[in-house]
Amino acid sequence: MPGDNSWWDRLITTLSGTQLPAAPATPTPPRVDETAWTKNAERARISPQLNVHQVGLIVFNESQSYSDEPDSNEPITLARQKWAHSIINADQL
C-alpha cells in the first residue's frame, strides 16, 4: 500500500526501537491569477462576431477527437493552427 513501509523497514524500526522520520508534507503550489489572460482573450476581437477565445473553442471542439498518428502528414497542432486560420479567413470573407 502507498505510504506503508516495507517489511524490512518495519523490522529494523522494531529492533532498533526508533521511529523512521515522516516524509515531509507536499507543498501547495502557488496560486495563479488567470483573470488577466481571460480578459485579454475575451477582448482580442478578430471580427465583430468572433474573438480569440471563441475561435479557440471552435477549433478545440471540432478537433478534440483527433490525435497524432505515425502516418499523419503533419502534427495535430499544426493542423489546428491551419484550422483556426481558415475560420478567421472565412469570417473575414
Coordinates of C-alpha atoms in Angstrom, one line a residue:
M1 CA 0.0 0.0 0.0
P2 CA 1.2 3.5 -0.6
G3 CA 2.7 5.2 2.4
D4 CA 3.4 1.8 4.2
N5 CA 7.0 0.9 5.0
S6 CA 8.4 -2.3 3.6
W7 CA 8.6 -5.3 6.0
W8 CA 12.3 -4.8 6.1
D9 CA 11.9 -1.2 7.3
R10 CA 9.4 -2.2 9.9
L11 CA 11.7 -5.0 11.2
I12 CA 14.6 -2.5 11.6
T13 CA 12.4 0.0 13.3
T14 CA 11.1 -2.6 15.7
L15 CA 14.5 -4.0 16.5
S16 CA 16.2 -0.6 16.9
G17 CA 13.4 0.9 18.9
T18 CA 13.4 4.2 16.9
Q19 CA 10.9 5.6 14.5
L20 CA 11.7 6.5 11.0
P21 CA 11.2 10.2 10.2
A22 CA 8.0 11.0 8.5
A23 CA 8.0 12.2 4.9
P24 CA 7.8 16.0 4.5
A25 CA 4.4 17.4 3.6
T26 CA 3.8 18.2 0.0
P27 CA 4.0 21.9 -0.5
T28 CA 1.0 23.6 -2.0
P29 CA 1.5 25.1 -5.4
P30 CA 1.3 28.9 -5.7
R31 CA -2.0 30.4 -6.8
V32 CA -2.3 31.5 -10.4
D33 CA -4.4 34.5 -11.3
E34 CA -5.8 33.8 -14.7
T35 CA -8.2 36.7 -14.8
A36 CA -5.7 38.8 -16.9
W37 CA -5.5 36.0 -19.5
T38 CA -9.2 35.6 -19.8
K39 CA -9.8 39.3 -20.1
N40 CA -7.1 39.5 -22.8
A41 CA -8.5 36.6 -24.8
E42 CA -12.1 38.0 -24.4
R43 CA -11.1 41.5 -25.6
A44 CA -9.0 40.5 -28.6
R45 CA -11.6 40.7 -31.3
I46 CA -10.9 39.1 -34.7
S47 CA -14.1 40.5 -36.1
P48 CA -17.4 41.9 -34.8
Q49 CA -18.7 38.3 -34.5
L50 CA -15.6 36.4 -33.1
N51 CA -12.9 36.9 -30.5
V52 CA -9.8 34.8 -29.9
H53 CA -11.4 32.7 -27.2
Q54 CA -14.3 31.7 -29.4
V55 CA -12.0 30.7 -32.3
G56 CA -10.0 28.5 -29.8
L57 CA -13.2 26.9 -28.5
I58 CA -14.4 26.2 -32.1
V59 CA -11.1 24.6 -33.0
F60 CA -10.9 22.6 -29.8
N61 CA -14.5 21.3 -30.0
E62 CA -14.2 20.3 -33.6
S63 CA -10.8 18.6 -33.3
Q64 CA -10.7 17.1 -29.8
S65 CA -11.3 13.6 -31.2
Y66 CA -8.2 13.8 -33.4
S67 CA -4.7 12.8 -32.3
D68 CA -1.2 12.5 -33.8
E69 CA -0.7 9.3 -35.8
P70 CA 2.6 7.9 -37.0
D71 CA 1.4 8.0 -40.7
S72 CA 0.0 11.6 -40.4
N73 CA 1.1 14.2 -42.9
E74 CA 1.6 16.8 -40.1
P75 CA 1.2 17.1 -36.4
I76 CA -2.2 17.9 -35.0
T77 CA -1.0 21.2 -33.5
L78 CA -0.1 22.5 -37.0
A79 CA -3.4 21.2 -38.4
R80 CA -5.3 23.1 -35.6
Q81 CA -3.4 26.3 -36.4
K82 CA -4.4 26.0 -40.0
W83 CA -7.9 25.3 -39.0
A84 CA -8.0 28.4 -36.9
H85 CA -6.6 30.5 -39.8
S86 CA -9.3 29.1 -42.1
I87 CA -12.0 30.0 -39.6
I88 CA -10.6 33.6 -39.3
N89 CA -10.3 33.9 -43.1
A90 CA -13.9 32.6 -43.6
D91 CA -15.2 35.0 -41.0
Q92 CA -13.5 37.9 -42.8
L93 CA -14.9 36.9 -46.1

